[in-house]
Amino acid sequence: MSATRIAVTVLAAGLLSLATPAVASEGLPNAIVSIDRTVIGCQVREAIAIGERARARLEGSGAGDDIAATHKLLDTMYRQVRLALGNLKDRKARVKVPDPMLDLEVAKVNLAWHTIRRPVDTFFDSPTKDEWLGVAARDLTTALSALRQAETMLPWCAHSRASRRDPDS
């Protein structure tokens, strides 16, 4: 390879890393820090998948049996939503012209983050287990609704566990 070709390859790789920085965060199914819309879409779908698992636990016959495991699922969902929100805000900070769709995506994911935060934060302060379960179910439904609205605006990804399910189902 010629020196010019090597220099161009290195320069291109450097520019790509600046355009979409990727840093892993531990403990999340999709913990990439990136402004790429596909990555953000994957993160939103992962949060929805985690939320659906939590919903199944909340609506199951033994909803109060392992409340700590349900809280852990909601906490993981909360952190996944927060990561997607941070990536959306980073993307918004980098765009040069107003983007109303991006503003709507940020608003929906922000609503989901603030809503799902309540059952995560009040888990240890809730007076009764039944009261916490009721609040968690209500807030999870609201958060999932907001995330599903954001999901429709974001591209699908091939590598996510959440995207393996049929998008039409």
GROMACS .gro file of C-alpha atoms in nm:
model
  169
    1MET     CA    1   0.000   0.000   0.000
    2SER     CA    2   0.119   0.346  -0.072
    3ALA     CA    3   0.175   0.601   0.202
    4THR     CA    4  -0.103   0.820   0.059
    5ARG     CA    5  -0.354   0.536   0.067
    6ILE     CA    6  -0.262   0.455   0.429
    7ALA     CA    7  -0.294   0.818   0.529
    8VAL     CA    8  -0.636   0.845   0.364
    9THR     CA    9  -0.752   0.525   0.539
   10VAL     CA   10  -0.634   0.649   0.879
   11LEU     CA   11  -0.793   0.989   0.820
   12ALA     CA   12  -1.125   0.831   0.718
   13ALA     CA   13  -1.126   0.605   1.025
   14GLY     CA   14  -1.053   0.905   1.247
   15LEU     CA   15  -1.335   1.109   1.096
   16LEU     CA   16  -1.580   0.823   1.138
   17SER     CA   17  -1.488   0.788   1.504
   18LEU     CA   18  -1.550   1.159   1.556
   19ALA     CA   19  -1.886   1.145   1.382
   20THR     CA   20  -2.022   0.858   1.592
   21PRO     CA   21  -1.829   0.801   1.911
   22ALA     CA   22  -1.896   0.459   2.061
   23VAL     CA   23  -1.833   0.399   2.427
   24ALA     CA   24  -1.976   0.102   2.612
   25SER     CA   25  -2.153   0.138   2.944
   26GLU     CA   26  -2.175  -0.172   3.159
   27GLY     CA   27  -2.492  -0.354   3.256
   28LEU     CA   28  -2.717  -0.249   2.968
   29PRO     CA   29  -2.819  -0.461   2.670
   30ASN     CA   30  -2.738  -0.182   2.425
   31ALA     CA   31  -2.494   0.050   2.599
   32ILE     CA   32  -2.340   0.237   2.308
   33VAL     CA   33  -2.291   0.612   2.328
   34SER     CA   34  -2.359   0.736   1.976
   35ILE     CA   35  -2.557   0.999   1.788
   36ASP     CA   36  -2.645   0.747   1.515
   37ARG     CA   37  -3.025   0.724   1.482
   38THR     CA   38  -3.011   0.349   1.424
   39VAL     CA   39  -2.824   0.297   1.752
   40ILE     CA   40  -3.074   0.518   1.934
   41GLY     CA   41  -3.361   0.326   1.774
   42CYS     CA   42  -3.208   0.001   1.899
   43GLN     CA   43  -3.180   0.146   2.249
   44VAL     CA   44  -3.543   0.257   2.250
   45ARG     CA   45  -3.652  -0.089   2.131
   46GLU     CA   46  -3.438  -0.258   2.398
   47ALA     CA   47  -3.603  -0.038   2.661
   48ILE     CA   48  -3.946  -0.137   2.528
   49ALA     CA   49  -3.851  -0.507   2.540
   50ILE     CA   50  -3.733  -0.472   2.901
   51GLY     CA   51  -4.050  -0.280   2.986
   52GLU     CA   52  -4.265  -0.554   2.836
   53ARG     CA   53  -4.090  -0.811   3.056
   54ALA     CA   54  -4.157  -0.589   3.357
   55ARG     CA   55  -4.520  -0.548   3.251
   56ALA     CA   56  -4.559  -0.926   3.229
   57ARG     CA   57  -4.428  -0.953   3.585
   58LEU     CA   58  -4.660  -0.676   3.708
   59GLU     CA   59  -4.965  -0.828   3.541
   60GLY     CA   60  -4.885  -1.188   3.633
   61SER     CA   61  -5.066  -1.380   3.903
   62GLY     CA   62  -4.771  -1.354   4.143
   63ALA     CA   63  -4.695  -0.986   4.080
   64GLY     CA   64  -4.590  -0.923   4.438
   65ASP     CA   65  -4.390  -1.244   4.481
   66ASP     CA   66  -4.054  -1.117   4.358
   67ILE     CA   67  -4.097  -0.743   4.365
   68ALA     CA   68  -3.720  -0.684   4.379
   69ALA     CA   69  -3.674  -0.855   4.040
   70THR     CA   70  -3.947  -0.635   3.891
   71HIS     CA   71  -3.776  -0.327   4.034
   72LYS     CA   72  -3.446  -0.442   3.880
   73LEU     CA   73  -3.612  -0.471   3.537
   74LEU     CA   74  -3.760  -0.122   3.573
   75ASP     CA   75  -3.421   0.012   3.682
   76THR     CA   76  -3.253  -0.143   3.377
   77MET     CA   77  -3.524   0.002   3.154
   78TYR     CA   78  -3.476   0.343   3.320
   79ARG     CA   79  -3.100   0.333   3.252
   80GLN     CA   80  -3.153   0.222   2.890
   81VAL     CA   81  -3.400   0.507   2.833
   82ARG     CA   82  -3.158   0.753   2.995
   83LEU     CA   83  -2.881   0.642   2.760
   84ALA     CA   84  -3.106   0.681   2.455
   85LEU     CA   85  -3.213   1.024   2.581
   86GLY     CA   86  -2.852   1.133   2.629
   87ASN     CA   87  -2.769   1.019   2.277
   88LEU     CA   88  -3.068   1.208   2.137
   89LYS     CA   89  -2.965   1.523   2.322
   90ASP     CA   90  -2.609   1.486   2.192
   91ARG     CA   91  -2.749   1.450   1.840
   92LYS     CA   92  -2.965   1.758   1.889
   93ALA     CA   93  -2.663   1.957   2.007
   94ARG     CA   94  -2.478   1.871   1.686
   95VAL     CA   95  -2.746   1.953   1.428
   96LYS     CA   96  -2.707   2.288   1.260
   97VAL     CA   97  -3.070   2.350   1.163
   98PRO     CA   98  -3.390   2.303   1.364
   99ASP     CA   99  -3.528   1.950   1.331
  100PRO     CA  100  -3.888   1.921   1.457
  101MET     CA  101  -3.883   1.539   1.433
  102LEU     CA  102  -3.572   1.524   1.649
  103ASP     CA  103  -3.740   1.760   1.897
  104LEU     CA  104  -4.041   1.525   1.910
  105GLU     CA  105  -3.817   1.219   1.957
  106VAL     CA  106  -3.639   1.395   2.245
  107ALA     CA  107  -3.972   1.499   2.401
  108LYS     CA  108  -4.118   1.146   2.389
  109VAL     CA  109  -3.806   0.976   2.526
  110ASN     CA  110  -3.774   1.248   2.793
  111LEU     CA  111  -4.136   1.185   2.899
  112ALA     CA  112  -4.067   0.812   2.921
  113TRP     CA  113  -3.752   0.872   3.126
  114HIS     CA  114  -3.923   1.101   3.376
  115THR     CA  115  -4.222   0.869   3.405
  116ILE     CA  116  -4.032   0.544   3.457
  117ARG     CA  117  -3.805   0.719   3.703
  118ARG     CA  118  -4.081   0.746   3.963
  119PRO     CA  119  -4.127   0.372   4.039
  120VAL     CA  120  -3.750   0.323   4.033
  121ASP     CA  121  -3.687   0.606   4.280
  122THR     CA  122  -3.982   0.535   4.512
  123PHE     CA  123  -3.923   0.160   4.546
  124PHE     CA  124  -3.760   0.187   4.887
  125ASP     CA  125  -3.984   0.471   5.012
  126SER     CA  126  -4.326   0.333   4.913
  127PRO     CA  127  -4.550   0.276   5.216
  128THR     CA  128  -4.687  -0.057   5.087
  129LYS     CA  129  -4.593  -0.314   4.827
  130ASP     CA  130  -4.939  -0.296   4.667
  131GLU     CA  131  -4.918   0.082   4.637
  132TRP     CA  132  -4.580   0.056   4.465
  133LEU     CA  133  -4.709  -0.213   4.227
  134GLY     CA  134  -5.002   0.011   4.126
  135VAL     CA  135  -4.781   0.314   4.064
  136ALA     CA  136  -4.524   0.103   3.879
  137ALA     CA  137  -4.788  -0.048   3.648
  138ARG     CA  138  -4.942   0.291   3.571
  139ASP     CA  139  -4.609   0.465   3.507
  140LEU     CA  140  -4.476   0.175   3.302
  141THR     CA  141  -4.781   0.192   3.076
  142THR     CA  142  -4.728   0.566   3.024
  143ALA     CA  143  -4.354   0.523   2.958
  144LEU     CA  144  -4.410   0.240   2.711
  145SER     CA  145  -4.667   0.448   2.526
  146ALA     CA  146  -4.422   0.737   2.488
  147LEU     CA  147  -4.141   0.503   2.381
  148ARG     CA  148  -4.363   0.337   2.120
  149GLN     CA  149  -4.434   0.680   1.973
  150ALA     CA  150  -4.060   0.754   1.956
  151GLU     CA  151  -3.999   0.406   1.814
  152THR     CA  152  -4.209   0.485   1.507
  153MET     CA  153  -3.980   0.777   1.422
  154LEU     CA  154  -3.650   0.590   1.459
  155PRO     CA  155  -3.492   0.344   1.214
  156TRP     CA  156  -3.486  -0.032   1.276
  157CYS     CA  157  -3.164  -0.210   1.354
  158ALA     CA  158  -3.057  -0.561   1.258
  159HIS     CA  159  -2.837  -0.647   1.556
  160SER     CA  160  -3.072  -0.578   1.846
  161ARG     CA  161  -3.256  -0.854   2.029
  162ALA     CA  162  -3.560  -0.629   2.036
  163SER     CA  163  -3.557  -0.588   1.656
  164ARG     CA  164  -3.566  -0.965   1.602
  165ARG     CA  165  -3.936  -0.970   1.672
  166ASP     CA  166  -4.168  -0.896   1.385
  167PRO     CA  167  -4.220  -0.518   1.368
  168ASP     CA  168  -4.576  -0.573   1.241
  169SER     CA  169  -4.681  -0.782   1.542
   0.00000   0.00000   0.00000
